[in-house]
Short mmCIF file of C-alpha atoms (C1' of nucleotides) in Angstrom, two decimals:
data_model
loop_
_atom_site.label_atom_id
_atom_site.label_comp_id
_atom_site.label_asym_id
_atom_site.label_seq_id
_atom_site.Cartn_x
_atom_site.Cartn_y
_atom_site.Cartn_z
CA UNK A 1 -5.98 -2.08 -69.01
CA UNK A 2 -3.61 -2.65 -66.26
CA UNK A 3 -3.70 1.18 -64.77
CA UNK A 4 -7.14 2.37 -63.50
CA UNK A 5 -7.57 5.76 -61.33
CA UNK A 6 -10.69 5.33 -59.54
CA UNK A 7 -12.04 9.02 -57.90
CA UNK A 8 -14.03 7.74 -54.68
CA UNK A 9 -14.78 11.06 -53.10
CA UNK A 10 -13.96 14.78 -53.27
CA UNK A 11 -13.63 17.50 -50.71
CA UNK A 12 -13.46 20.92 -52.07
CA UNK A 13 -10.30 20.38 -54.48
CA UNK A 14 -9.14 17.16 -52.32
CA UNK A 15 -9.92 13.57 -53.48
CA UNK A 16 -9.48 10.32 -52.31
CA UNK A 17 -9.55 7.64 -54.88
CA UNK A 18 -7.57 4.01 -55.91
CA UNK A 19 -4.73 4.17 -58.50
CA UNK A 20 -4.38 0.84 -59.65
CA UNK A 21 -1.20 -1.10 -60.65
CA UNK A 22 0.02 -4.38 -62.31
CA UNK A 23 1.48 -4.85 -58.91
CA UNK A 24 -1.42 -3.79 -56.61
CA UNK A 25 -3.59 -0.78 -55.67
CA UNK A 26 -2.68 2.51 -54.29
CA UNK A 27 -5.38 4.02 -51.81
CA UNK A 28 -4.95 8.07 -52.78
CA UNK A 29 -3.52 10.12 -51.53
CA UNK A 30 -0.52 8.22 -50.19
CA UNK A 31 2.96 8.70 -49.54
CA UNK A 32 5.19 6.84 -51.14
CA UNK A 33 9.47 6.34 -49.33
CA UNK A 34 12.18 6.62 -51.50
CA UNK A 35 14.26 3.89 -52.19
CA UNK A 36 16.84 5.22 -54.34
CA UNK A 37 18.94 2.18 -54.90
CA UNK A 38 16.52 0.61 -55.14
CA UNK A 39 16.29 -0.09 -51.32
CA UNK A 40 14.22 2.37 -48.70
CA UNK A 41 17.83 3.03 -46.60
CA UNK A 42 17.98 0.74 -43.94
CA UNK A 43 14.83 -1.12 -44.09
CA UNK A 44 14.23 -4.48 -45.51
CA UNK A 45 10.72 -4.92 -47.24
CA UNK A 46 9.54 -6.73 -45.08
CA UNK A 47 10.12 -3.60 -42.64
CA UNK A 48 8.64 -1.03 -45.33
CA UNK A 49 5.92 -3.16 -45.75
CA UNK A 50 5.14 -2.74 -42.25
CA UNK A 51 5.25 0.90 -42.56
CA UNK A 52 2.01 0.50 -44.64
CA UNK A 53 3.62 2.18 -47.53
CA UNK A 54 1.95 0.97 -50.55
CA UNK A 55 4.33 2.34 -53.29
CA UNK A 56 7.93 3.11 -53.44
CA UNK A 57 10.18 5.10 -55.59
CA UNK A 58 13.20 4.41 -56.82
CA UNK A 59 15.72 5.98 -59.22
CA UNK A 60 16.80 5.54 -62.97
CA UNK A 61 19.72 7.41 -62.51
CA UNK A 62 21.34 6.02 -59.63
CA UNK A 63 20.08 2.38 -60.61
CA UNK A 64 21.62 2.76 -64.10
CA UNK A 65 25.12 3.47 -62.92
CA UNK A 66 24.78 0.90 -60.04
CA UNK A 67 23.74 -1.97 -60.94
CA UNK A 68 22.94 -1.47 -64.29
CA UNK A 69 19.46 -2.16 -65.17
CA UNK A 70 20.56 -5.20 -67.35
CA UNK A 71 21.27 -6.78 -64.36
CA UNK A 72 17.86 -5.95 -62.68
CA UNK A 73 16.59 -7.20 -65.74
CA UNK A 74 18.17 -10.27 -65.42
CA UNK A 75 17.06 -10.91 -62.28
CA UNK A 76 13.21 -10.84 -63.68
CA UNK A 77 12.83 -6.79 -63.27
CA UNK A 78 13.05 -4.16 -60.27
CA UNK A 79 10.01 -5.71 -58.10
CA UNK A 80 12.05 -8.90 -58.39
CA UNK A 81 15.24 -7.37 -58.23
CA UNK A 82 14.41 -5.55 -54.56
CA UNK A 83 12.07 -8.10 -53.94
CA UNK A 84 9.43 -5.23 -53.54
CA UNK A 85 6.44 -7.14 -54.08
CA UNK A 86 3.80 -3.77 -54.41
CA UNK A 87 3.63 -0.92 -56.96
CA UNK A 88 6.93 0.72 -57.93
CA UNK A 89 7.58 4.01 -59.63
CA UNK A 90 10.99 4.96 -61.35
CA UNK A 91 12.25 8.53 -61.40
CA UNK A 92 13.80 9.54 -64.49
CA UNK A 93 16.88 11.45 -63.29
CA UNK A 94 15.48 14.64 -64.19
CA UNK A 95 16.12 15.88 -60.30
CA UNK A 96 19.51 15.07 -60.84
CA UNK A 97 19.84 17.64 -63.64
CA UNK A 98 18.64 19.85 -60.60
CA UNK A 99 20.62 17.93 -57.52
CA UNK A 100 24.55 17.65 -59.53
CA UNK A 101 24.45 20.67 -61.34
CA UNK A 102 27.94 20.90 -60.67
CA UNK A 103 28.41 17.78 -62.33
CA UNK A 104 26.50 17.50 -65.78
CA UNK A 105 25.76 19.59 -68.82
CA UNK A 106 22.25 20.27 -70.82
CA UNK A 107 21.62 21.02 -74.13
CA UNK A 108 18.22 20.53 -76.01
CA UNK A 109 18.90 16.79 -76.55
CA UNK A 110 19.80 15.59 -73.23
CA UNK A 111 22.27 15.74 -70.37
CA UNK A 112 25.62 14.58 -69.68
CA UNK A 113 26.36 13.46 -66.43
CA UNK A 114 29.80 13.05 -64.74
CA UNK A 115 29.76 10.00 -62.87
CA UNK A 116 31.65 9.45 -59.73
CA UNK A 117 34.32 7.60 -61.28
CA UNK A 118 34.56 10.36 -63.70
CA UNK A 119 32.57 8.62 -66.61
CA UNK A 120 30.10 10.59 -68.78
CA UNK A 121 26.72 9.61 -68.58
CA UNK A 122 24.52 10.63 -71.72
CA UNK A 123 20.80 10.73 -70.44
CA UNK A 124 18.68 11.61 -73.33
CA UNK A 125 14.53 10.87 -72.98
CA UNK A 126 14.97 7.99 -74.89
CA UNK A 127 17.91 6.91 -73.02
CA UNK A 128 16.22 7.52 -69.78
CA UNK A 129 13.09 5.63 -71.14
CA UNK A 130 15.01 2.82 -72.35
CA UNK A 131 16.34 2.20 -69.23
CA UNK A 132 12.83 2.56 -67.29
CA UNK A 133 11.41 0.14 -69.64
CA UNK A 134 14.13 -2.51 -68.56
CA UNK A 135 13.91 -1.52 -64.90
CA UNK A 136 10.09 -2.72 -65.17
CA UNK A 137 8.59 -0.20 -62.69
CA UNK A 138 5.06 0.11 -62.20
CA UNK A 139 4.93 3.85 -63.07
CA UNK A 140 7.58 6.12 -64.63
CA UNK A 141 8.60 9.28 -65.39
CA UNK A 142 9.47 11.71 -68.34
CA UNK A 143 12.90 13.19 -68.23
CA UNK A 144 12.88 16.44 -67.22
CA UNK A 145 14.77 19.59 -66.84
CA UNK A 146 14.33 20.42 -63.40
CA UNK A 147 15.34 24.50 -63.02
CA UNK A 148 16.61 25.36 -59.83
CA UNK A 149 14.43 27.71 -57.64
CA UNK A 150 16.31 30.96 -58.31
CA UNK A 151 16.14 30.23 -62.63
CA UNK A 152 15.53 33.48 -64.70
CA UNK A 153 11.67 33.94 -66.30
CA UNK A 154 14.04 32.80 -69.04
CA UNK A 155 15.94 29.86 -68.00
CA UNK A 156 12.99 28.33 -66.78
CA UNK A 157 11.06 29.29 -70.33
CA UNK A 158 14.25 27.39 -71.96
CA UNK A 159 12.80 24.24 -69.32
CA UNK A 160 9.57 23.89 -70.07
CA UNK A 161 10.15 23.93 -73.61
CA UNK A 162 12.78 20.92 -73.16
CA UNK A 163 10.39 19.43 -70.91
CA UNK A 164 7.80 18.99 -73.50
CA UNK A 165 10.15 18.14 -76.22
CA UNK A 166 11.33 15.53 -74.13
CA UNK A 167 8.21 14.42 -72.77
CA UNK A 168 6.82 13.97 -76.28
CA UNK A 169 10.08 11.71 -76.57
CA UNK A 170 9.59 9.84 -73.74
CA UNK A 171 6.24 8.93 -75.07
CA UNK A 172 7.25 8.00 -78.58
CA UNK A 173 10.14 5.98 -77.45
CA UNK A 174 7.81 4.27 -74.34
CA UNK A 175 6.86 1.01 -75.25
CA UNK A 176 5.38 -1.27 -72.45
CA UNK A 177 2.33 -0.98 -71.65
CA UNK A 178 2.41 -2.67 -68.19
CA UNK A 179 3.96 0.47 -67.47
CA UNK A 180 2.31 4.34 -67.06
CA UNK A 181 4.47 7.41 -68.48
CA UNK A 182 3.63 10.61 -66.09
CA UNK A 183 4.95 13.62 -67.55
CA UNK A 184 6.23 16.62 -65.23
CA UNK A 185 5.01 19.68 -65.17
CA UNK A 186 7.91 22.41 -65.21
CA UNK A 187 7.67 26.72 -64.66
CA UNK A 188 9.22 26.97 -61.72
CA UNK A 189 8.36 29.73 -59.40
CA UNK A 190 6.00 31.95 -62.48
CA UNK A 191 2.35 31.17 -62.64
CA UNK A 192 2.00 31.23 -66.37
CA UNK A 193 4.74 29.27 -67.25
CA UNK A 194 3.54 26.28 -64.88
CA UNK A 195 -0.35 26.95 -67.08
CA UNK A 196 1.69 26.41 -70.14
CA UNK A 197 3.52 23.79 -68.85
CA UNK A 198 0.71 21.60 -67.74
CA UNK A 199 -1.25 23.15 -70.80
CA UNK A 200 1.34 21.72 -73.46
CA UNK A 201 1.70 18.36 -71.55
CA UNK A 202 -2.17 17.54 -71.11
CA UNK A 203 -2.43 18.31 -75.27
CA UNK A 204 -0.04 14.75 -75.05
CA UNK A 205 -2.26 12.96 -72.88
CA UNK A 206 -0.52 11.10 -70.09
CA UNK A 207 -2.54 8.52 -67.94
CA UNK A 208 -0.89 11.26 -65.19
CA UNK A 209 0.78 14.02 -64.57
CA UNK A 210 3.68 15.11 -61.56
CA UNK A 211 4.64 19.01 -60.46
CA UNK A 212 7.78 19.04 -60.91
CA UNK A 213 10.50 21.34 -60.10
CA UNK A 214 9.56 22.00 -56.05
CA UNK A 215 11.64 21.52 -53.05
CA UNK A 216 14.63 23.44 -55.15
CA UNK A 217 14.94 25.45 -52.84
CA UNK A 218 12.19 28.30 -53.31
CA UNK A 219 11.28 27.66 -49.43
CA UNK A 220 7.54 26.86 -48.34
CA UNK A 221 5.47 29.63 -49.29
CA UNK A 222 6.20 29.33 -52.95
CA UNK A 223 5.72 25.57 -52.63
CA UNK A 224 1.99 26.63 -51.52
CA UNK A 225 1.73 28.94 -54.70
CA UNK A 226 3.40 27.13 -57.17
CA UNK A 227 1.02 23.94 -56.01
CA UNK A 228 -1.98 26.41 -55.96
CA UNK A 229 -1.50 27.45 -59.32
CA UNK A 230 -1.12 24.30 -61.16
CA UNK A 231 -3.19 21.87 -59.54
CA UNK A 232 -6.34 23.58 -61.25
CA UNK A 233 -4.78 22.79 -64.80
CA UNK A 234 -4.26 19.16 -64.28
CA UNK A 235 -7.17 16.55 -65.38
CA UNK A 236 -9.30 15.69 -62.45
CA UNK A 237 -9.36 12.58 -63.86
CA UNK A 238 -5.80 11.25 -63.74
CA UNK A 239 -3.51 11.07 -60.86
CA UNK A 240 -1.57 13.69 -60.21
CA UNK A 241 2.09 13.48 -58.09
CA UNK A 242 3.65 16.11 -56.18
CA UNK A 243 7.55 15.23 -56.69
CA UNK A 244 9.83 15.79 -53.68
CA UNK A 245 7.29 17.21 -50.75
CA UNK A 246 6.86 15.82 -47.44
CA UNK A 247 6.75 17.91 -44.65
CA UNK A 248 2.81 17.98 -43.10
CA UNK A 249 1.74 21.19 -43.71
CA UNK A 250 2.89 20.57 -47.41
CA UNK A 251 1.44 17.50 -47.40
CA UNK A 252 -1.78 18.32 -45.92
CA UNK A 253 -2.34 21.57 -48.29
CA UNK A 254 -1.13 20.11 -51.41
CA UNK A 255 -3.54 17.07 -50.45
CA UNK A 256 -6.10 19.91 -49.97
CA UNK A 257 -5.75 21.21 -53.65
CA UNK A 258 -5.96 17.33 -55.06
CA UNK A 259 -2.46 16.16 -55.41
CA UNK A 260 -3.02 12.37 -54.70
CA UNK A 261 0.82 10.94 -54.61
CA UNK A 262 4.02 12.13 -52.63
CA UNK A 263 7.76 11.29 -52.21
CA UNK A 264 10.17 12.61 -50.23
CA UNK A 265 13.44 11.32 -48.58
CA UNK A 266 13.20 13.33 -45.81
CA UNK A 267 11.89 10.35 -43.47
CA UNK A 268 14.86 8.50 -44.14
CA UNK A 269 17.22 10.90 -44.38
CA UNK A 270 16.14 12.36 -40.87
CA UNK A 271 16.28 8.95 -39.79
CA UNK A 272 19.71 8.50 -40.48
CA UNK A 273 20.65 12.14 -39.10
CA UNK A 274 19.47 10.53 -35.68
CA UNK A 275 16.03 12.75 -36.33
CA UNK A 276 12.42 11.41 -35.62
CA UNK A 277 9.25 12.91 -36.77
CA UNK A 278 6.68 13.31 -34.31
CA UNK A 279 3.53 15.22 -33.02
CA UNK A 280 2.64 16.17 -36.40
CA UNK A 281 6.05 18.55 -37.43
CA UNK A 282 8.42 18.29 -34.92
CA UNK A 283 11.35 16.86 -35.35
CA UNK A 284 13.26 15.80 -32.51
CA UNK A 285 17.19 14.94 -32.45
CA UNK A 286 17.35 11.83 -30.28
CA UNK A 287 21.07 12.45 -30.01
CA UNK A 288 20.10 15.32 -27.70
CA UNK A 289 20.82 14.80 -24.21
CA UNK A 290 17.25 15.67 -22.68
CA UNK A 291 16.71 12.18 -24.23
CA UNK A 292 19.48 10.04 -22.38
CA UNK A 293 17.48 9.14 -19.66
CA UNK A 294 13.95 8.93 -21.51
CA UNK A 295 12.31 6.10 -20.63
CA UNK A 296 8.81 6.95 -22.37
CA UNK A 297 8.29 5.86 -25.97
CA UNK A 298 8.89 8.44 -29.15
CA UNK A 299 5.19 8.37 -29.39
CA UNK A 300 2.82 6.42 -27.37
CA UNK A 301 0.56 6.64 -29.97
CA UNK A 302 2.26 5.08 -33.02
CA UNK A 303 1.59 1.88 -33.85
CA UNK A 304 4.62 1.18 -35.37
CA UNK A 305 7.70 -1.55 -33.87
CA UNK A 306 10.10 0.96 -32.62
CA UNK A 307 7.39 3.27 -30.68
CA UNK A 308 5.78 -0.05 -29.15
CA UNK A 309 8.90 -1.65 -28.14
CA UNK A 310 11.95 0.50 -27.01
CA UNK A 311 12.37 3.80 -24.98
CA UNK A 312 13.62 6.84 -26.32
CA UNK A 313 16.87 6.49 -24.47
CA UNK A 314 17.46 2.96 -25.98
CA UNK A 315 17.08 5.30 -29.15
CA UNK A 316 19.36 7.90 -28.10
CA UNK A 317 21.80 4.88 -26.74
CA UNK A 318 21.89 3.86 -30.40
CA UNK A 319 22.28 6.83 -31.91
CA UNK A 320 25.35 8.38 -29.93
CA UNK A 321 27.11 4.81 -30.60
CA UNK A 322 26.34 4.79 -34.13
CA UNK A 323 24.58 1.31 -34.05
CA UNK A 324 22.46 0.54 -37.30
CA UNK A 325 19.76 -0.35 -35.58
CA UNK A 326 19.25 2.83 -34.77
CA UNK A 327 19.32 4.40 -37.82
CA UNK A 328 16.94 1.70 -38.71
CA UNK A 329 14.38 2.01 -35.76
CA UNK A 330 14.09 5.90 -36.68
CA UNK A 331 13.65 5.08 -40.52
CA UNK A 332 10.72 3.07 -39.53
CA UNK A 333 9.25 5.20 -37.22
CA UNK A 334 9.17 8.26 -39.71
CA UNK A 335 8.12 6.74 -42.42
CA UNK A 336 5.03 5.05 -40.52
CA UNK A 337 4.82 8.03 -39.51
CA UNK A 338 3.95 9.89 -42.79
CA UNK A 339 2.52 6.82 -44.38
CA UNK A 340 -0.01 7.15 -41.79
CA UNK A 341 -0.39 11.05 -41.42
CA UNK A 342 -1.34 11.01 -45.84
CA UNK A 343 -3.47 7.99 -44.59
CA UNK A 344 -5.30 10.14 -42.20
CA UNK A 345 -5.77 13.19 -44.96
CA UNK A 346 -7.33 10.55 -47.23
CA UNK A 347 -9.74 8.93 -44.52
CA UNK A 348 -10.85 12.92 -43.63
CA UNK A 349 -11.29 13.29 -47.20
CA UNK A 350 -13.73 9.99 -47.12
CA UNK A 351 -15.12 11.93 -43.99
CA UNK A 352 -15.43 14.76 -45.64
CA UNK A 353 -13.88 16.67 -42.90
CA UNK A 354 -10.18 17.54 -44.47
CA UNK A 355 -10.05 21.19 -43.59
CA UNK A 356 -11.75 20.89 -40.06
CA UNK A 357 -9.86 17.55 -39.06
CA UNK A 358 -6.18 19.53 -39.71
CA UNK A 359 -7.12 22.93 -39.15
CA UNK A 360 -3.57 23.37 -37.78
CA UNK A 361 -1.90 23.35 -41.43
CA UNK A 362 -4.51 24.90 -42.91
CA UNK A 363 -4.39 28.67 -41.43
CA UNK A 364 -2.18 30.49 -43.67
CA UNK A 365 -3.96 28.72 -46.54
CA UNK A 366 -5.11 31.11 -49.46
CA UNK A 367 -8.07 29.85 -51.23
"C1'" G B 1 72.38 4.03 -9.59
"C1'" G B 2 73.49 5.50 -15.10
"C1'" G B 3 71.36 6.63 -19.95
"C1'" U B 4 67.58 7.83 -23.68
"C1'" C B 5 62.95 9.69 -24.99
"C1'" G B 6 58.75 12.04 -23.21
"C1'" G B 7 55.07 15.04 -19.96
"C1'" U B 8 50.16 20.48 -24.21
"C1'" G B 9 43.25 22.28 -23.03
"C1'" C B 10 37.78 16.46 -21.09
"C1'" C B 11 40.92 12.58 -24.26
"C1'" C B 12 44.47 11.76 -28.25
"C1'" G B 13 47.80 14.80 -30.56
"C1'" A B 14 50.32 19.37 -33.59
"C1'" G B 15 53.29 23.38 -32.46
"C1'" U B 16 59.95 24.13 -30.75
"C1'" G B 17 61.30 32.24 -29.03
"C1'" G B 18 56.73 36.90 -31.18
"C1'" U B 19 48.93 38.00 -34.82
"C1'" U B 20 49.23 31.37 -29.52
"C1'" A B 21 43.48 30.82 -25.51
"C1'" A B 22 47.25 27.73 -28.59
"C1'" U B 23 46.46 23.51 -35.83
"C1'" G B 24 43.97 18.59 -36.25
"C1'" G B 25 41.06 14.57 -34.60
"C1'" G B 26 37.84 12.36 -30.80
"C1'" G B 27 34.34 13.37 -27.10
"C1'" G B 28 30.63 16.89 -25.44
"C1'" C B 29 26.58 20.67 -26.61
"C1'" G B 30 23.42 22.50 -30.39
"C1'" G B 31 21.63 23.32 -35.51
"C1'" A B 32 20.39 22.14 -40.71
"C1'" C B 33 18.19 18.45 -43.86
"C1'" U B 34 11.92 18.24 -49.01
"C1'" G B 35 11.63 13.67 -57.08
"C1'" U B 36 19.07 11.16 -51.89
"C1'" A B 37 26.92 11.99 -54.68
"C1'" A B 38 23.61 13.02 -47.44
"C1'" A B 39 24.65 6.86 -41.43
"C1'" U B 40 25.87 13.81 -44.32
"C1'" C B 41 26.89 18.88 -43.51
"C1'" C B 42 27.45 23.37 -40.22
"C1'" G B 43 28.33 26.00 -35.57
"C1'" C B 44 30.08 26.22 -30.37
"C1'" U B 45 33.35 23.80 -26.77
"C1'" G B 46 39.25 27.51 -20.26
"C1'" G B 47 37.15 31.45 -16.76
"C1'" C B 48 35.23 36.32 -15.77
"C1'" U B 49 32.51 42.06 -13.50
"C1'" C B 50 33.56 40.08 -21.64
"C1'" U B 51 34.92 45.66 -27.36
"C1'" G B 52 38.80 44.13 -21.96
"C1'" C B 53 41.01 41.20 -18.16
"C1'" C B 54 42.54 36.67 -15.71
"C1'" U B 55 44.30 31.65 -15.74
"C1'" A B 56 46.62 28.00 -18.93
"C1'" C B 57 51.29 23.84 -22.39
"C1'" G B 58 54.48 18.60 -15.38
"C1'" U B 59 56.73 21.96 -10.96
"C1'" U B 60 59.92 25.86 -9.47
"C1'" G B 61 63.41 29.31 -10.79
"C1'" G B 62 66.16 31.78 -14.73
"C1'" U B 63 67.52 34.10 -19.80
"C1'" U B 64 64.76 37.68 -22.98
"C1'" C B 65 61.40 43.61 -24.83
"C1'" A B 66 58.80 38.73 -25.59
"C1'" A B 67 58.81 31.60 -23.51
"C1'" A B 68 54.38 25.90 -24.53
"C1'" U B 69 58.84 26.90 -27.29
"C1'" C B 70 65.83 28.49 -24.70
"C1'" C B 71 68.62 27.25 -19.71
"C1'" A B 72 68.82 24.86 -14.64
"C1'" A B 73 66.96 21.97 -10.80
"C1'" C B 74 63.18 18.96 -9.28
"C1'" C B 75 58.70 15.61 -9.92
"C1'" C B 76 56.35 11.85 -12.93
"C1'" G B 77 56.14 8.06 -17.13
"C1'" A B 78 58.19 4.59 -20.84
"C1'" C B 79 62.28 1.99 -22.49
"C1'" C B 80 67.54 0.51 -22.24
"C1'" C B 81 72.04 -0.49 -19.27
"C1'" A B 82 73.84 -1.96 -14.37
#
RNA sequence: GGGUCGGUGCCCGAGUGGUUAAUGGGGGCGGACUGUAAAUCCGCUGGCUCUGCCUACGUUGGUUCAAAUCCAACCCGACCCA
């Protein structure tokens, strides 16, 4: 078997464990960039891999309409393709449902799309595991409905119920097995639609499961619940993947009620909005002008090329004349950055000190 | 010396008699960003004793109830002719 999810120690709800991959191992939890086209914006891999990201998402959707993923195929598959040598994981394009709502339509077989060049896209689960299965990630993912946060008791009933049919799709269609199916767990912001949710998917039996349908918009307190509730339905035994969550007090509480994988493109996005992440939440706009004559590092501390190398008014320099470097120096500060801080979650886990190693983003934490 | 066009807020540049402290850009200052239609998007950007007042469209004077906008002279710039 070419997946293996290895459980090396618990702490309360948290674990840290191994997920292993055709294409290497992923200590959990971890953090993994996005790389929508298939590319982590503005960093080569030889720059990600510096990061010390192990894994790295990319994104059916957007890969399917550019290049097409005959073309990754024919250039030996995505790890080839990118020439991403580590575990990769394919989203389905279920957050697009969510993200260009504007710009598609649903109905109980699928969704069409409206491209940018005006072209309809059909994405059905078979479609969107068709094209998965020639992409050749590592792990990938059911298509989903993803409800946004404000969906009825109703609309989001109408979600989950796609989401299973779909997901029970996905899996017939799903072929390779050099590549792990997670399903999604839908319900949006209502506690016993998320149980029945995770309830109807687990009867399938996925080698692991994602929560779905957060950072929609429902703001961080309902992250926390929504998180809280489900976690305790999913197998201990599988890895489970928070979709979409990376700020550190999300982070560090959803690691804290076992979630063992996250994405988010908020360190690249801030990155490219001239933002850095530092001292554990803030987020500083180097285009600011306290920084302009800032000849300290971003963060003595960080071990990563842009903090041991350049001040932060090089940094601001860059940013107020729009040079790509700097875009690209932020990118990889950030995402060390969080690479590091799920690193440092797991190794308290190992410790067996999570709650009294962080108790900063632990306080308003219900039990 | 003659002629033509032009001089607008930090910069560029609209506006050619009346909701004009004056459209847009740029720059400046700040904010937002969570499975990426995001190197994007959103505010603010003359002064003050601030529900109002003052100062502003080269300068000065004039016409008018009302002028950045019309008239005259002057100053400055570009180009053309001598």
């Amino acid at each position: 078997m070419s997946f293996n999810f290895t459980l090396l120690k618990t702490c309360g709800a948290a674990r840290a464990g191994v997920f292993s991959t055709p294409h290497g191992d992923i200590p959990t939890p971890a953090f993994m960039p996005v790389g929508t086209q298939a590319t982590v914006k503005t960093l080569s891999p030889a720059q990600l891999a510096g990061t010390g990201a192990t894994m790295v998402l990319a994104n059916t959707y957007h890969l399917h309409l550019h290049p097409g993923e005959d073309i990754v195929a024919q250039c030996g598959g995505l790890h080839q393709f990118m020439q991403w040598p580590g575990p990769l994981l394919t989203d389905s394009g279920g957050y697009q449902v969510f993200s260009l709502d504007q710009l598609r339509t649903l109905d109980d077989d699928g969704v069409t799309f409206r491209a940018p060049n005006g072209d309809p896209i059909r994405f059905t689960p078979e479609e969107a595991t068709r094209i998965q299965n020639a992409l050749g990630a590592d792990v990938i993912m059911c298509f989903d409905e993803c409800p946004p946060a404000k969906s009825s008791y109703e609309a989001v009933q109408t979600a989950i119920r796609r989401t299973t049919a779909w997901a029970t799709r996905c899996q017939a269609y799903h072929q390779r097995s050099d590549q792990a199916l997670f399903a999604i767990v839908q319900g949006g912001i209502y506690p016993d639609l998320r149980e029945q949710s995770a309830r109807e998917l687990i009867a399938l039996d996925f080698p692991g499961y994602a929560i779905g349908g957060v950072s929609v918009g429902e703001g961080a307190d309902l992250i926390r619940q929504v998180v809280a509730t489900t976690t305790p339905f999913l197998p201990v035994e599988k890895p489970r993947y928070l979709m979409g969550i990376g700020t550190y007090r999300e982070l560090a509480q959803s690691v804290a009620r076992g979630i063992d994988l996250f994405d988010c493109v908020l360190p690249t996005r801030l990155a490219r909005h001239g933002a850095a992440l530092v001292n554990g939440g803030e987020r500083w706009n180097l285009k600011n002008a306290q920084f302009r004559r800032d000849y300290t590092p971003l963060d003595a501390t960080c071990p990563c090329y842009t903090c041991q190398t350049f001040t932060r008014a090089y940094l601001c320099h860059l940013i107020r004349t729009q040079e790509v470097l700097g875009l690209t120096l932020l990118a990889l500060h950030n995402v060390t950055e969080l690479v590091r801080f799920v690193q440092s979650l797991r190794q308290a886990i190992l410790d067996d000190r999570l709650l009294s190693a962080f108790p900063q983003y632990f306080e308003q934490m219900d039990s």
